[in-house]
PDB file of C-alpha atoms in Angstrom:
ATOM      1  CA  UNK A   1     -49.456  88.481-201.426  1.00 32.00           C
ATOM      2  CA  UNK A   2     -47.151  91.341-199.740  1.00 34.00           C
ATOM      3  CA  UNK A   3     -49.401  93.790-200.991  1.00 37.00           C
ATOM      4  CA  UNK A   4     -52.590  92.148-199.220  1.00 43.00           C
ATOM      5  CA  UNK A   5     -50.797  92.152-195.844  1.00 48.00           C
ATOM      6  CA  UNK A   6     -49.377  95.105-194.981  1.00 48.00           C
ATOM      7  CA  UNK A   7     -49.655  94.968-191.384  1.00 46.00           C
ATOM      8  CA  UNK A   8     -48.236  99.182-190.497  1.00 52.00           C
ATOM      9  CA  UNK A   9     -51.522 100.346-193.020  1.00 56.00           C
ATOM     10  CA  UNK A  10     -53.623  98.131-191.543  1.00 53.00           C
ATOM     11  CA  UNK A  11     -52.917  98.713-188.758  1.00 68.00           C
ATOM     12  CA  UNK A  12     -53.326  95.017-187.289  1.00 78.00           C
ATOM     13  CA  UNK A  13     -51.136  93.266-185.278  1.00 84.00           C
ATOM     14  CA  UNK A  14     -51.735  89.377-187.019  1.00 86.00           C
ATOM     15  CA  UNK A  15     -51.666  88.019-189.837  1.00 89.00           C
ATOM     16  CA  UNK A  16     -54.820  87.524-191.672  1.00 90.00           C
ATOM     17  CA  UNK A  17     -53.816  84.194-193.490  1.00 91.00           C
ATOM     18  CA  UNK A  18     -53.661  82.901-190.190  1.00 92.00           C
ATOM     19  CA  UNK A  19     -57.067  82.999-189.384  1.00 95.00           C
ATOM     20  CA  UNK A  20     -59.402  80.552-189.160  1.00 96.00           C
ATOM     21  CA  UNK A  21     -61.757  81.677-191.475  1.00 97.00           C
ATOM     22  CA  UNK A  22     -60.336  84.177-194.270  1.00 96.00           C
ATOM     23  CA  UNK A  23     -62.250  85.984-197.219  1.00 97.00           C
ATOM     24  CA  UNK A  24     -60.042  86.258-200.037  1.00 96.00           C
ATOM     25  CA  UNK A  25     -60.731  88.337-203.813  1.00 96.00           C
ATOM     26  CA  UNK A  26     -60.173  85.476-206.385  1.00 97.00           C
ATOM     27  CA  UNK A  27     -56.851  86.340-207.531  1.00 97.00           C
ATOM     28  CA  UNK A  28     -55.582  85.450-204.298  1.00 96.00           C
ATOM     29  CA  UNK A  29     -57.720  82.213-204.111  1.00 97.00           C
ATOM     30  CA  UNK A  30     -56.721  81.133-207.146  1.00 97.00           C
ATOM     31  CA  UNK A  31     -52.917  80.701-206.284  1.00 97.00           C
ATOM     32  CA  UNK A  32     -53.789  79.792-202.584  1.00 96.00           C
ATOM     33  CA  UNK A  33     -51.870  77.037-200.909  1.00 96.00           C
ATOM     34  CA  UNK A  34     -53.840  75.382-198.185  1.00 95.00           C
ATOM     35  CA  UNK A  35     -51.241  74.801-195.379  1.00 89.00           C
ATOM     36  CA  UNK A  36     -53.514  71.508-194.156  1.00 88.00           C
ATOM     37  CA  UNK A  37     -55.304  68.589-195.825  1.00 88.00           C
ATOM     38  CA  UNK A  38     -58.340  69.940-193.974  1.00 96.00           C
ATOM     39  CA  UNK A  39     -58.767  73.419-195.787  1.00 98.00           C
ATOM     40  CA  UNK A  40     -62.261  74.186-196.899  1.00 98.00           C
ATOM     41  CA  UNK A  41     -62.676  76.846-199.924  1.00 98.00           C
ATOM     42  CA  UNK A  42     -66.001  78.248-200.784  1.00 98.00           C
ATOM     43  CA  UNK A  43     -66.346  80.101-203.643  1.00 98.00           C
ATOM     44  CA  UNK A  44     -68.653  82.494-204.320  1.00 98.00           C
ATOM     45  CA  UNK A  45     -69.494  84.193-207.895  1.00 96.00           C
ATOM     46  CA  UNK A  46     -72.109  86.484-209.258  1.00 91.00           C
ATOM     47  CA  UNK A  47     -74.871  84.085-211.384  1.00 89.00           C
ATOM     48  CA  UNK A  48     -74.027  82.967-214.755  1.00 88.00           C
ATOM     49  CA  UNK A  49     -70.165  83.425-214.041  1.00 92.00           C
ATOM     50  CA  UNK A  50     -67.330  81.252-214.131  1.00 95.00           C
ATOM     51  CA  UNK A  51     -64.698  80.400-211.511  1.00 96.00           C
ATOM     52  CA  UNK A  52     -61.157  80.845-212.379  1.00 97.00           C
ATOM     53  CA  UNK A  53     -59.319  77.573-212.267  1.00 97.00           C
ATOM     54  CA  UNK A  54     -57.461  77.016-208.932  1.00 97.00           C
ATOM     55  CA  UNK A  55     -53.584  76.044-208.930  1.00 97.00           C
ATOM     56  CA  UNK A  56     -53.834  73.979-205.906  1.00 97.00           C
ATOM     57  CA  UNK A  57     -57.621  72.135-206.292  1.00 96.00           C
ATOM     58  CA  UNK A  58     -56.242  69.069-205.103  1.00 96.00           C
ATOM     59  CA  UNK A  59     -55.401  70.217-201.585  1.00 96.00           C
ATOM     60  CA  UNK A  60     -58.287  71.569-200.433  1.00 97.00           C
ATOM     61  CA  UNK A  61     -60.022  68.866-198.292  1.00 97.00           C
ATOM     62  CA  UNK A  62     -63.398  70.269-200.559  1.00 98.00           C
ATOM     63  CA  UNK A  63     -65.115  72.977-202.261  1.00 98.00           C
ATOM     64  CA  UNK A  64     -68.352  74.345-202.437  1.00 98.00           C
ATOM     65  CA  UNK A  65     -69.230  76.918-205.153  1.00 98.00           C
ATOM     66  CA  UNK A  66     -71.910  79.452-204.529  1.00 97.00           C
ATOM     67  CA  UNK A  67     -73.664  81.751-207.008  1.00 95.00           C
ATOM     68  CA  UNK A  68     -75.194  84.909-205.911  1.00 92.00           C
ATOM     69  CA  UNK A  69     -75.106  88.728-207.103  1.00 89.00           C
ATOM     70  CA  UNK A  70     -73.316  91.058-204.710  1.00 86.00           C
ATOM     71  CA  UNK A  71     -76.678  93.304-204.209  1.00 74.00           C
ATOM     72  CA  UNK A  72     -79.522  94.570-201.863  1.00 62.00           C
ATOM     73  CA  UNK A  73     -83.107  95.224-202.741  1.00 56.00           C
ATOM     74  CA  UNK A  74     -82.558  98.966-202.860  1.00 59.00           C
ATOM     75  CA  UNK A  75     -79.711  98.959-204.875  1.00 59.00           C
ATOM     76  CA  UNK A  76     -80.199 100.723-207.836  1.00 56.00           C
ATOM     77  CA  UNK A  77     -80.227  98.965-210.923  1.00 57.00           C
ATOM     78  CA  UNK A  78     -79.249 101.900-213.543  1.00 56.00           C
ATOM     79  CA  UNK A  79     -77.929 101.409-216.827  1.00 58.00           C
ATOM     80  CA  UNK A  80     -79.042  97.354-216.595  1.00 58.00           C
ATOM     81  CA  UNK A  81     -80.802  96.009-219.266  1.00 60.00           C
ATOM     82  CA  UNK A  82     -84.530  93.739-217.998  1.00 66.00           C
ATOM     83  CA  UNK A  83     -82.952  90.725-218.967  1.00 60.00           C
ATOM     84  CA  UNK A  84     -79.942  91.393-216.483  1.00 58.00           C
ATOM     85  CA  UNK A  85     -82.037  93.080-213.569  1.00 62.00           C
ATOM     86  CA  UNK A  86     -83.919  89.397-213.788  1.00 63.00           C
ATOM     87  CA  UNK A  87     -80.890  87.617-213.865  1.00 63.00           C
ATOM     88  CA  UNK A  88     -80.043  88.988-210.327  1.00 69.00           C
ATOM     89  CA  UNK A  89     -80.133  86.404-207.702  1.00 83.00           C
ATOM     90  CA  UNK A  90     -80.328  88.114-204.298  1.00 85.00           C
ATOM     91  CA  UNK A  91     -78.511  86.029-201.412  1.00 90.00           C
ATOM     92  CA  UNK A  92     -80.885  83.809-199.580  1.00 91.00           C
ATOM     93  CA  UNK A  93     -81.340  81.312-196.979  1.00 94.00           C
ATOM     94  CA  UNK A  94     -81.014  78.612-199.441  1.00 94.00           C
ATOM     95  CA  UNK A  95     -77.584  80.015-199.409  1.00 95.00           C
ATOM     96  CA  UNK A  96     -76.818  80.628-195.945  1.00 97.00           C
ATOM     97  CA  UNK A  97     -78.231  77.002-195.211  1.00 97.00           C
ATOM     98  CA  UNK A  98     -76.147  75.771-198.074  1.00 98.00           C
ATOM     99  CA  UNK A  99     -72.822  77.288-196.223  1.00 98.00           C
ATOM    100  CA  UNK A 100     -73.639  76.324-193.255  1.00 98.00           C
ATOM    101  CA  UNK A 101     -74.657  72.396-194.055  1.00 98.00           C
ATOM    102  CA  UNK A 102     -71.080  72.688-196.170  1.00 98.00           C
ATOM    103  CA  UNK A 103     -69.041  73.639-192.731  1.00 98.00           C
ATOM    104  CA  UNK A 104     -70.924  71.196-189.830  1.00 98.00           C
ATOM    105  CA  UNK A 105     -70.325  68.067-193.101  1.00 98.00           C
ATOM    106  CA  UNK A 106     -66.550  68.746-192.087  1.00 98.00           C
ATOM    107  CA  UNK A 107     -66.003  69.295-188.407  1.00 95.00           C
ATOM    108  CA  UNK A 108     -62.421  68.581-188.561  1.00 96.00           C
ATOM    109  CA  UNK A 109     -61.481  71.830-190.822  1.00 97.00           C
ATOM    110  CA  UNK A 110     -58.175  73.536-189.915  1.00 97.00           C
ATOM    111  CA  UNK A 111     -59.206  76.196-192.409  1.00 98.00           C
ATOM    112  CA  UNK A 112     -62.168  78.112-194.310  1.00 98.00           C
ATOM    113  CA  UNK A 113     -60.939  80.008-197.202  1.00 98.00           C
ATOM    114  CA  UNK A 114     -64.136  82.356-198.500  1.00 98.00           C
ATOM    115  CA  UNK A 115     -63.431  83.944-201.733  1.00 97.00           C
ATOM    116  CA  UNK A 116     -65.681  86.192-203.980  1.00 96.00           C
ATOM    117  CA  UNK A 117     -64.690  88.193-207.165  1.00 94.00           C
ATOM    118  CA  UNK A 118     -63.236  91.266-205.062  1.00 93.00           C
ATOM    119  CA  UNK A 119     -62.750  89.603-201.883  1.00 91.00           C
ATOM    120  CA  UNK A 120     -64.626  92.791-200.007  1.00 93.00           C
ATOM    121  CA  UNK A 121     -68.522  92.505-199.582  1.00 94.00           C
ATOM    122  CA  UNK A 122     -69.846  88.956-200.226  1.00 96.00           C
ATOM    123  CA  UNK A 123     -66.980  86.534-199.028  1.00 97.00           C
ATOM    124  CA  UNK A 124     -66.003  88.727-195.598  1.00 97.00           C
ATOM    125  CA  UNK A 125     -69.932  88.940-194.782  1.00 97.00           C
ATOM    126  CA  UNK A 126     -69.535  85.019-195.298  1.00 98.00           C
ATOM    127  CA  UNK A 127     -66.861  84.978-193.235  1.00 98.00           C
ATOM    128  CA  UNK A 128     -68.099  86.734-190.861  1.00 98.00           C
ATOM    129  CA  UNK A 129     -71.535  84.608-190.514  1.00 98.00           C
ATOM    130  CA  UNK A 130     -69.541  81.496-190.236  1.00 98.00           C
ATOM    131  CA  UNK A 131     -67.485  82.691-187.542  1.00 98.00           C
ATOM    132  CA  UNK A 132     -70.464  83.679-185.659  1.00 98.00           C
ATOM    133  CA  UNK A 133     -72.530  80.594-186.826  1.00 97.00           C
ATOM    134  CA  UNK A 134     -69.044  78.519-185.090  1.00 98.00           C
ATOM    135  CA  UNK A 135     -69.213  80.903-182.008  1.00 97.00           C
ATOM    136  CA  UNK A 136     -65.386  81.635-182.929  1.00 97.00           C
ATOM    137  CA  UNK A 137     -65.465  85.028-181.435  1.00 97.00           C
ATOM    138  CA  UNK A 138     -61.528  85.864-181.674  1.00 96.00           C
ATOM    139  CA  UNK A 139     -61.811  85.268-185.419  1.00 97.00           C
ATOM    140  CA  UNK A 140     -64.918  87.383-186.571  1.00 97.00           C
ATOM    141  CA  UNK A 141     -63.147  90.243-183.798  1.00 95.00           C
ATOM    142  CA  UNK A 142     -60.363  89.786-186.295  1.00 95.00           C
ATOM    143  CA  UNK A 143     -61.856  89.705-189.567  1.00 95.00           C
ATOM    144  CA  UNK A 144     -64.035  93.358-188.188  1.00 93.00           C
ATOM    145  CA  UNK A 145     -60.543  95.059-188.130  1.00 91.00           C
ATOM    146  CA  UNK A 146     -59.414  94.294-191.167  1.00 91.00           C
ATOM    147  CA  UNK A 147     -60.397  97.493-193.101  1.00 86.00           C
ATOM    148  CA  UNK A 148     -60.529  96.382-196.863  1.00 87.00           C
ATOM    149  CA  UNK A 149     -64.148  94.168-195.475  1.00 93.00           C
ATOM    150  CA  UNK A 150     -66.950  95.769-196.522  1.00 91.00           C
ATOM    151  CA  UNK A 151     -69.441  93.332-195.670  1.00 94.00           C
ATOM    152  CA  UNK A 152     -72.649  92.940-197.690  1.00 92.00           C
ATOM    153  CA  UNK A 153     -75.236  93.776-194.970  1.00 91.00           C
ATOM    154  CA  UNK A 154     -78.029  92.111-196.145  1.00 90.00           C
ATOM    155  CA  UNK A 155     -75.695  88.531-196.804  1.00 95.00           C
ATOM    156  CA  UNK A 156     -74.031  89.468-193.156  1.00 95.00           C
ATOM    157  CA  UNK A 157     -77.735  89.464-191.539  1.00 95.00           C
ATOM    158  CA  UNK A 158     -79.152  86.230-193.516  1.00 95.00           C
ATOM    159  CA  UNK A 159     -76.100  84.660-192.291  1.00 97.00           C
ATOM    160  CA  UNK A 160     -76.858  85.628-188.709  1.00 96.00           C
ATOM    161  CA  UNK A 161     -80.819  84.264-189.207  1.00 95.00           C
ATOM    162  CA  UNK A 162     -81.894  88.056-189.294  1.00 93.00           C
ATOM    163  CA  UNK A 163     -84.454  89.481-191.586  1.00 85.00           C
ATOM    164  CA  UNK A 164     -83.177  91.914-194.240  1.00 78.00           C
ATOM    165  CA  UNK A 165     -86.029  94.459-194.940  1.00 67.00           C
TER     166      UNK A 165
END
């Protein structure tokens, strides 16, 4: 995991496994070691895909997997057949409301690990809504300065009870 935290190119001064609430890419979540019995892990995959199997299932106080494709309405959809345009699930409030239910059912969490395939869009626009949905404001401050987030916009403002276009 060195080469996830690498605090002089990130140029932040904590360290992100630390946090609260942490988006992960798989790889990392699949070897991840809750520190406390009270570790949440949501897991979040595109639709029709499979979750890699996690070394350390057992000590995460629960898990809730999540399937939705890492996409907008605008995207653009070239070189996709009809049957996998179709297939696309766009993130909803089903979702959101889903995530959110998950996190009040266990008040008591130490931890929220968030993980999607890459670990960069979905999961830290997760992160980020939970945070906010929590009112933990030193943790989503944290997880904006961590540069490898891109958060998905349109997940980040059905998380936040926006409308997205």
């Amino acid at each position: 995991m060195a080469n996830y935290i690498n605090k002089e190119r990130r140029q932040i001064d904590f360290d992100p496994f630390e946090l609260r609430i942490i988006a992960v890419p798989e790889v990392v979540a699949v070897q991840f070691k809750p520190r406390s019995e009270h570790t949440l892990l949501i897991r979040i995959a595109d639709v029709g895909a499979t979750y890699q199997p996690l070394k350390h299932e057992a000590l995460f106080e629960a898990i809730l997997p999540v399937h939705f494709n890492d996409i907008n309405e605008e995207d653009d959809y070239w070189g996709l057949s009809d049957k996998e345009q179709a297939e696309m699930k766009l993130f909803n409030e089903v979702h959101r409301d889903l995530i959110y239910d998950f996190v009040d059912e266990h008040p008591d969490f130490t931890q929220i690990v968030v993980h999607c395939h890459a670990g960069v869009s979905r999961s830290s626009a997760v992160a980020m809504g939970i945070a906010e949905h929590l009112g933990d404001t030193d943790t989503y401050e944290k997880l904006q300065v961590i540069k490898r987030y891109l958060p998905n916009p349109r997940v980040l403002a059905i998380m936040r009870g926006e409308a997205y276009l």
